[in-house]
PDB file of C-alpha atoms in Angstrom:
ATOM      1  CA  THR A   1       2.975 -13.824  -5.520  1.00  0.00           C
ATOM      2  CA  GLN A   2       1.702 -12.977  -2.037  1.00  0.00           C
ATOM      3  CA  LEU A   3       4.702 -11.385  -0.378  1.00  0.00           C
ATOM      4  CA  LEU A   4       2.861 -10.529   2.832  1.00  0.00           C
ATOM      5  CA  GLU A   5       0.437 -12.891   4.535  1.00  0.00           C
ATOM      6  CA  GLN A   6      -1.946 -11.409   7.057  1.00  0.00           C
ATOM      7  CA  SER A   7      -4.028 -13.440   9.494  1.00  0.00           C
ATOM      8  CA  PRO A   8      -6.749 -13.743  10.375  1.00  0.00           C
ATOM      9  CA  GLN A   9      -8.589 -12.276   7.398  1.00  0.00           C
ATOM     10  CA  PHE A  10     -11.597 -11.392   9.567  1.00  0.00           C
ATOM     11  CA  LEU A  11     -12.011 -11.023  13.314  1.00  0.00           C
ATOM     12  CA  SER A  12     -15.111 -10.110  15.275  1.00  0.00           C
ATOM     13  CA  ILE A  13     -14.846  -9.865  19.066  1.00  0.00           C
ATOM     14  CA  GLN A  14     -16.595  -8.280  22.012  1.00  0.00           C
ATOM     15  CA  GLU A  15     -15.580  -4.939  23.452  1.00  0.00           C
ATOM     16  CA  GLY A  16     -13.017  -5.371  26.217  1.00  0.00           C
ATOM     17  CA  GLU A  17     -11.370  -8.491  24.794  1.00  0.00           C
ATOM     18  CA  ASN A  18      -7.741  -8.711  23.680  1.00  0.00           C
ATOM     19  CA  LEU A  19      -6.644  -9.723  20.201  1.00  0.00           C
ATOM     20  CA  THR A  20      -3.563 -10.250  18.063  1.00  0.00           C
ATOM     21  CA  VAL A  21      -3.232 -10.070  14.290  1.00  0.00           C
ATOM     22  CA  TYR A  22      -0.223 -11.164  12.286  1.00  0.00           C
ATOM     23  CA  CYS A  23       1.803 -10.246   9.222  1.00  0.00           C
ATOM     24  CA  ASN A  24       4.269 -12.791   7.846  1.00  0.00           C
ATOM     25  CA  SER A  25       6.629 -13.238   4.933  1.00  0.00           C
ATOM     26  CA  SER A  26       9.080 -15.862   3.729  1.00  0.00           C
ATOM     27  CA  SER A  27      11.697 -13.171   3.138  1.00  0.00           C
ATOM     28  CA  VAL A  28      13.382 -10.667   5.409  1.00  0.00           C
ATOM     29  CA  PHE A  29      11.876  -7.198   5.746  1.00  0.00           C
ATOM     30  CA  SER A  30      14.029  -4.113   5.933  1.00  0.00           C
ATOM     31  CA  SER A  31      11.127  -2.531   7.791  1.00  0.00           C
ATOM     32  CA  LEU A  32       7.384  -2.919   8.200  1.00  0.00           C
ATOM     33  CA  GLN A  33       4.529  -0.469   8.473  1.00  0.00           C
ATOM     34  CA  TRP A  34       1.056  -0.926   9.940  1.00  0.00           C
ATOM     35  CA  TYR A  35      -1.865   1.133   8.633  1.00  0.00           C
ATOM     36  CA  ARG A  36      -5.514   1.361   9.665  1.00  0.00           C
ATOM     37  CA  GLN A  37      -8.260   2.112   7.175  1.00  0.00           C
ATOM     38  CA  GLU A  38     -11.793   3.171   8.056  1.00  0.00           C
ATOM     39  CA  PRO A  39     -14.716   2.903   5.608  1.00  0.00           C
ATOM     40  CA  GLY A  40     -14.669   5.541   2.868  1.00  0.00           C
ATOM     41  CA  GLU A  41     -11.184   6.757   3.752  1.00  0.00           C
ATOM     42  CA  GLY A  42      -7.600   6.089   2.802  1.00  0.00           C
ATOM     43  CA  PRO A  43      -5.251   4.139   5.090  1.00  0.00           C
ATOM     44  CA  VAL A  44      -3.472   6.033   7.850  1.00  0.00           C
ATOM     45  CA  LEU A  45      -0.079   5.049   9.220  1.00  0.00           C
ATOM     46  CA  LEU A  46      -0.035   3.689  12.764  1.00  0.00           C
ATOM     47  CA  VAL A  47       3.606   2.722  13.176  1.00  0.00           C
ATOM     48  CA  THR A  48       6.841   1.753  11.434  1.00  0.00           C
ATOM     49  CA  VAL A  49       9.132  -0.933  12.880  1.00  0.00           C
ATOM     50  CA  VAL A  50      12.695  -1.205  11.669  1.00  0.00           C
ATOM     51  CA  THR A  51      14.835  -3.204  14.104  1.00  0.00           C
ATOM     52  CA  GLY A  52      14.465  -6.960  14.694  1.00  0.00           C
ATOM     53  CA  GLY A  53      12.802  -7.580  18.069  1.00  0.00           C
ATOM     54  CA  GLU A  54      11.535  -4.003  18.259  1.00  0.00           C
ATOM     55  CA  VAL A  55       8.377  -3.330  20.266  1.00  0.00           C
ATOM     56  CA  LYS A  56       6.377  -0.128  19.914  1.00  0.00           C
ATOM     57  CA  LYS A  57       3.308   0.907  21.850  1.00  0.00           C
ATOM     58  CA  LEU A  58       0.563   3.265  20.762  1.00  0.00           C
ATOM     59  CA  LYS A  59      -1.907   3.549  23.665  1.00  0.00           C
ATOM     60  CA  ARG A  60      -3.638   0.124  23.738  1.00  0.00           C
ATOM     61  CA  LEU A  61      -1.888  -1.104  20.588  1.00  0.00           C
ATOM     62  CA  THR A  62       1.424  -2.991  20.803  1.00  0.00           C
ATOM     63  CA  PHE A  63       3.431  -3.668  17.661  1.00  0.00           C
ATOM     64  CA  GLN A  64       6.250  -6.199  17.528  1.00  0.00           C
ATOM     65  CA  PHE A  65       8.811  -6.912  14.825  1.00  0.00           C
ATOM     66  CA  GLY A  66      10.144 -10.468  14.839  1.00  0.00           C
ATOM     67  CA  ASP A  67      13.779 -11.091  15.707  1.00  0.00           C
ATOM     68  CA  ALA A  68      14.431 -12.477  12.218  1.00  0.00           C
ATOM     69  CA  ARG A  69      12.518  -9.582  10.612  1.00  0.00           C
ATOM     70  CA  LYS A  70      10.197 -11.953   8.753  1.00  0.00           C
ATOM     71  CA  ASP A  71       7.068 -11.350  10.803  1.00  0.00           C
ATOM     72  CA  SER A  72       5.220  -8.742  12.807  1.00  0.00           C
ATOM     73  CA  SER A  73       2.243  -8.699  15.128  1.00  0.00           C
ATOM     74  CA  LEU A  74      -0.269  -6.160  16.361  1.00  0.00           C
ATOM     75  CA  HIS A  75      -1.829  -6.737  19.778  1.00  0.00           C
ATOM     76  CA  ILE A  76      -4.812  -4.720  20.975  1.00  0.00           C
ATOM     77  CA  THR A  77      -5.644  -4.693  24.669  1.00  0.00           C
ATOM     78  CA  ALA A  78      -9.215  -4.140  25.811  1.00  0.00           C
ATOM     79  CA  ALA A  79     -10.576  -3.571  22.312  1.00  0.00           C
ATOM     80  CA  GLN A  80     -13.086  -0.761  21.810  1.00  0.00           C
ATOM     81  CA  PRO A  81     -15.629  -0.148  19.020  1.00  0.00           C
ATOM     82  CA  GLY A  82     -13.380   2.664  17.778  1.00  0.00           C
ATOM     83  CA  ASP A  83     -10.744   0.054  16.914  1.00  0.00           C
ATOM     84  CA  THR A  84     -13.014  -1.314  14.182  1.00  0.00           C
ATOM     85  CA  GLY A  85     -11.414  -1.105  10.757  1.00  0.00           C
ATOM     86  CA  LEU A  86      -9.126  -2.738   8.213  1.00  0.00           C
ATOM     87  CA  TYR A  87      -5.553  -3.252   9.446  1.00  0.00           C
ATOM     88  CA  LEU A  88      -2.935  -3.452   6.725  1.00  0.00           C
ATOM     89  CA  CYS A  89       0.735  -4.235   6.906  1.00  0.00           C
ATOM     90  CA  ALA A  90       3.103  -2.897   4.266  1.00  0.00           C
ATOM     91  CA  ARG A  91       6.745  -3.348   3.420  1.00  0.00           C
ATOM     92  CA  PRO A  92       9.185  -1.543   1.159  1.00  0.00           C
ATOM     93  CA  MET A  93      10.816  -3.758  -1.444  1.00  0.00           C
ATOM     94  CA  ASN A  94      14.574  -4.038  -1.121  1.00  0.00           C
ATOM     95  CA  ARG A  95      15.413  -3.497  -4.783  1.00  0.00           C
ATOM     96  CA  ASP A  96      13.284  -0.502  -5.631  1.00  0.00           C
ATOM     97  CA  ASP A  97      10.870   2.061  -4.225  1.00  0.00           C
ATOM     98  CA  LYS A  98       7.735  -0.062  -4.309  1.00  0.00           C
ATOM     99  CA  ILE A  99       5.697  -0.377  -1.122  1.00  0.00           C
ATOM    100  CA  ILE A 100       3.640  -3.570  -1.072  1.00  0.00           C
ATOM    101  CA  PHE A 101       0.636  -4.286   1.130  1.00  0.00           C
ATOM    102  CA  GLY A 102      -0.856  -7.428   2.593  1.00  0.00           C
ATOM    103  CA  LYS A 103      -4.533  -8.284   2.106  1.00  0.00           C
ATOM    104  CA  GLY A 104      -5.434  -6.940   5.535  1.00  0.00           C
ATOM    105  CA  THR A 105      -7.318  -8.045   8.629  1.00  0.00           C
ATOM    106  CA  ARG A 106     -10.849  -6.729   8.921  1.00  0.00           C
ATOM    107  CA  LEU A 107     -11.569  -6.177  12.604  1.00  0.00           C
ATOM    108  CA  HIS A 108     -15.021  -5.607  14.076  1.00  0.00           C
ATOM    109  CA  ILE A 109     -15.455  -4.810  17.742  1.00  0.00           C
ATOM    110  CA  LEU A 110     -18.940  -5.454  19.057  1.00  0.00           C
ATOM    111  CA  PRO A 111     -20.224  -3.082  21.761  1.00  0.00           C
TER     112      PRO A 111
ATOM    113  CA  ASN B   1      -4.522  21.136   4.948  1.00  0.00           C
ATOM    114  CA  ALA B   2      -5.381  19.465   1.644  1.00  0.00           C
ATOM    115  CA  GLY B   3      -2.684  16.737   1.613  1.00  0.00           C
ATOM    116  CA  VAL B   4      -3.537  14.322  -1.197  1.00  0.00           C
ATOM    117  CA  THR B   5      -6.604  15.106  -3.294  1.00  0.00           C
ATOM    118  CA  GLN B   6      -8.169  12.722  -5.815  1.00  0.00           C
ATOM    119  CA  THR B   7     -10.675  13.637  -8.523  1.00  0.00           C
ATOM    120  CA  PRO B   8     -13.220  12.473  -9.354  1.00  0.00           C
ATOM    121  CA  LYS B   9     -14.432  10.638  -6.254  1.00  0.00           C
ATOM    122  CA  PHE B  10     -16.999   8.588  -8.173  1.00  0.00           C
ATOM    123  CA  ARG B  11     -17.332   7.640 -11.824  1.00  0.00           C
ATOM    124  CA  VAL B  12     -19.354   5.183 -13.870  1.00  0.00           C
ATOM    125  CA  LEU B  13     -18.019   4.139 -17.264  1.00  0.00           C
ATOM    126  CA  LYS B  14     -19.165   1.875 -20.038  1.00  0.00           C
ATOM    127  CA  THR B  15     -16.854  -0.841 -21.302  1.00  0.00           C
ATOM    128  CA  GLY B  16     -14.411   0.601 -23.812  1.00  0.00           C
ATOM    129  CA  GLN B  17     -14.611   4.197 -22.598  1.00  0.00           C
ATOM    130  CA  SER B  18     -11.524   6.048 -21.449  1.00  0.00           C
ATOM    131  CA  MET B  19     -10.941   8.257 -18.453  1.00  0.00           C
ATOM    132  CA  THR B  20      -8.253   9.837 -16.310  1.00  0.00           C
ATOM    133  CA  LEU B  21      -7.995   9.985 -12.536  1.00  0.00           C
ATOM    134  CA  LEU B  22      -6.106  12.947 -11.128  1.00  0.00           C
ATOM    135  CA  CYS B  23      -4.054  12.920  -7.945  1.00  0.00           C
ATOM    136  CA  ALA B  24      -2.671  16.163  -6.544  1.00  0.00           C
ATOM    137  CA  GLN B  25      -0.478  16.596  -3.469  1.00  0.00           C
ATOM    138  CA  ASP B  26       0.637  19.815  -1.816  1.00  0.00           C
ATOM    139  CA  MET B  27       3.372  18.387   0.439  1.00  0.00           C
ATOM    140  CA  ASN B  28       6.205  18.657  -2.112  1.00  0.00           C
ATOM    141  CA  HIS B  29       6.646  14.873  -2.023  1.00  0.00           C
ATOM    142  CA  GLU B  30       8.889  13.244  -4.596  1.00  0.00           C
ATOM    143  CA  TYR B  31       7.238   9.826  -4.644  1.00  0.00           C
ATOM    144  CA  MET B  32       3.680   9.104  -5.719  1.00  0.00           C
ATOM    145  CA  TYR B  33       1.786   5.827  -6.030  1.00  0.00           C
ATOM    146  CA  TRP B  34      -1.461   4.500  -7.489  1.00  0.00           C
ATOM    147  CA  TYR B  35      -3.120   1.496  -5.832  1.00  0.00           C
ATOM    148  CA  ARG B  36      -6.371  -0.336  -6.430  1.00  0.00           C
ATOM    149  CA  GLN B  37      -8.394  -1.920  -3.662  1.00  0.00           C
ATOM    150  CA  ASP B  38     -10.779  -4.795  -4.218  1.00  0.00           C
ATOM    151  CA  PRO B  39     -12.694  -6.774  -1.567  1.00  0.00           C
ATOM    152  CA  GLY B  40     -10.388  -9.176   0.243  1.00  0.00           C
ATOM    153  CA  MET B  41      -7.346  -8.119  -1.813  1.00  0.00           C
ATOM    154  CA  GLY B  42      -5.825  -5.332   0.235  1.00  0.00           C
ATOM    155  CA  LEU B  43      -4.043  -2.654  -1.808  1.00  0.00           C
ATOM    156  CA  ARG B  44      -2.308  -3.626  -5.038  1.00  0.00           C
ATOM    157  CA  LEU B  45       0.250  -1.314  -6.611  1.00  0.00           C
ATOM    158  CA  ILE B  46      -0.531  -0.266 -10.196  1.00  0.00           C
ATOM    159  CA  HIS B  47       2.177   2.268 -11.061  1.00  0.00           C
ATOM    160  CA  TYR B  48       4.392   4.619  -9.155  1.00  0.00           C
ATOM    161  CA  SER B  49       6.717   7.569  -9.692  1.00  0.00           C
ATOM    162  CA  VAL B  50       9.931   8.579  -7.948  1.00  0.00           C
ATOM    163  CA  GLY B  51       9.997  12.063  -9.400  1.00  0.00           C
ATOM    164  CA  GLU B  52       8.731  14.436 -12.051  1.00  0.00           C
ATOM    165  CA  GLY B  53       8.940  12.855 -15.490  1.00  0.00           C
ATOM    166  CA  THR B  54       9.523   9.308 -14.221  1.00  0.00           C
ATOM    167  CA  THR B  55       7.133   6.379 -13.845  1.00  0.00           C
ATOM    168  CA  ALA B  56       7.482   2.659 -13.133  1.00  0.00           C
ATOM    169  CA  LYS B  57       5.265  -0.430 -13.149  1.00  0.00           C
ATOM    170  CA  GLY B  58       3.869  -1.952 -10.006  1.00  0.00           C
ATOM    171  CA  GLU B  59       2.197  -5.320  -9.366  1.00  0.00           C
ATOM    172  CA  VAL B  60      -0.832  -4.906 -11.657  1.00  0.00           C
ATOM    173  CA  PRO B  61       0.026  -2.365 -14.405  1.00  0.00           C
ATOM    174  CA  ASP B  62      -1.812  -3.895 -17.372  1.00  0.00           C
ATOM    175  CA  GLY B  63      -4.615  -1.748 -18.787  1.00  0.00           C
ATOM    176  CA  TYR B  64      -3.382   1.444 -17.110  1.00  0.00           C
ATOM    177  CA  ASN B  65      -1.062   4.277 -18.053  1.00  0.00           C
ATOM    178  CA  VAL B  66       0.323   7.062 -15.915  1.00  0.00           C
ATOM    179  CA  SER B  67       2.034  10.413 -16.302  1.00  0.00           C
ATOM    180  CA  ARG B  68       3.922  12.703 -13.927  1.00  0.00           C
ATOM    181  CA  LEU B  69       4.405  15.929 -15.875  1.00  0.00           C
ATOM    182  CA  LYS B  70       4.362  18.066 -12.741  1.00  0.00           C
ATOM    183  CA  LYS B  71       5.782  17.129  -9.364  1.00  0.00           C
ATOM    184  CA  GLN B  72       2.510  17.701  -7.570  1.00  0.00           C
ATOM    185  CA  ASN B  73       0.312  15.710  -9.962  1.00  0.00           C
ATOM    186  CA  PHE B  74       0.119  12.025 -10.854  1.00  0.00           C
ATOM    187  CA  LEU B  75      -2.431  10.962 -13.463  1.00  0.00           C
ATOM    188  CA  LEU B  76      -3.832   7.460 -13.923  1.00  0.00           C
ATOM    189  CA  GLY B  77      -5.409   6.691 -17.277  1.00  0.00           C
ATOM    190  CA  LEU B  78      -7.634   3.923 -18.519  1.00  0.00           C
ATOM    191  CA  GLU B  79      -7.600   3.865 -22.324  1.00  0.00           C
ATOM    192  CA  SER B  80     -10.310   1.220 -22.779  1.00  0.00           C
ATOM    193  CA  ALA B  81     -12.100   0.439 -19.540  1.00  0.00           C
ATOM    194  CA  ALA B  82     -13.058  -3.156 -18.710  1.00  0.00           C
ATOM    195  CA  PRO B  83     -15.417  -4.477 -16.005  1.00  0.00           C
ATOM    196  CA  SER B  84     -12.361  -6.010 -14.269  1.00  0.00           C
ATOM    197  CA  GLN B  85     -11.187  -2.468 -13.594  1.00  0.00           C
ATOM    198  CA  THR B  86     -14.162  -1.783 -11.354  1.00  0.00           C
ATOM    199  CA  SER B  87     -12.460  -0.907  -8.086  1.00  0.00           C
ATOM    200  CA  VAL B  88     -11.582   1.782  -5.590  1.00  0.00           C
ATOM    201  CA  TYR B  89      -8.409   3.590  -6.579  1.00  0.00           C
ATOM    202  CA  PHE B  90      -6.114   5.214  -4.045  1.00  0.00           C
ATOM    203  CA  CYS B  91      -3.310   7.642  -4.650  1.00  0.00           C
ATOM    204  CA  ALA B  92      -0.525   8.078  -2.097  1.00  0.00           C
ATOM    205  CA  SER B  93       2.607  10.153  -1.754  1.00  0.00           C
ATOM    206  CA  ARG B  94       5.691  10.204   0.446  1.00  0.00           C
ATOM    207  CA  ARG B  95       8.869  12.188   0.839  1.00  0.00           C
ATOM    208  CA  SER B  96      12.074  11.062  -0.837  1.00  0.00           C
ATOM    209  CA  GLY B  97      14.846   9.170   0.867  1.00  0.00           C
ATOM    210  CA  THR B  98      14.878   5.633   2.196  1.00  0.00           C
ATOM    211  CA  PRO B  99      11.558   3.851   1.809  1.00  0.00           C
ATOM    212  CA  ASN B 100      12.213   2.059   5.071  1.00  0.00           C
ATOM    213  CA  THR B 101      10.597   4.711   7.191  1.00  0.00           C
ATOM    214  CA  GLY B 102       8.742   6.907   4.726  1.00  0.00           C
ATOM    215  CA  GLU B 103       5.082   7.335   5.624  1.00  0.00           C
ATOM    216  CA  LEU B 104       2.559   7.052   2.822  1.00  0.00           C
ATOM    217  CA  PHE B 105      -0.124   9.750   2.784  1.00  0.00           C
ATOM    218  CA  PHE B 106      -3.296   8.622   1.028  1.00  0.00           C
ATOM    219  CA  GLY B 107      -6.154  10.351  -0.709  1.00  0.00           C
ATOM    220  CA  GLU B 108      -9.751   9.461   0.067  1.00  0.00           C
ATOM    221  CA  GLY B 109     -10.114   7.202  -2.941  1.00  0.00           C
ATOM    222  CA  SER B 110     -11.916   7.215  -6.284  1.00  0.00           C
ATOM    223  CA  ARG B 111     -14.664   4.660  -6.796  1.00  0.00           C
ATOM    224  CA  LEU B 112     -14.853   3.517 -10.415  1.00  0.00           C
ATOM    225  CA  THR B 113     -17.557   1.280 -11.837  1.00  0.00           C
ATOM    226  CA  VAL B 114     -17.269  -0.122 -15.354  1.00  0.00           C
ATOM    227  CA  LEU B 115     -20.490  -1.495 -16.800  1.00  0.00           C
TER     228      LEU B 115
END
């Protein structure tokens, strides 16, 4: 059962372009986390969104939590080669202490 | 600042051999997790622990066992390794309380190859 769907799976764009990646579920999230993973390293937390409709900004990255708390998006403005990596969304399960991840979006920014 | 440390970082096994991966954290976190990462599959939860002496199954627990005898350590064991267990294994920890906002801190991963 794929509880979190991330799209697109791969994205390769030129430096300076804007992009949006998505994380969706058929069920309501209590919260959602976004992580970035670079080759040879573990994922690192970027942001946690908790409230429906919430928008958080981290420099050129904008994270949005859907009003119905079933989806989230990550928008990058003026992408740079340093943004290259695997972007993962994760959600805690309501019934227990599991934290489940999506399959990720692999982003490559071309200089 | 050590954070989460995994050993070994690389290992090659033959089918049927056993081994243990060790995860150690120095942040006094209650919760610890083991994930495996395969190409195109993201991170899949194997087992996790909400405190010393407790463990629970995740999404893909078959073929693995775990133990949490000390709060700072979480061991992942493979009793009889299979080629399907070739993967990169990540350990993570987080503080107790609501999972809604708890940040996961990850180790650098352990790359296991089963021939």
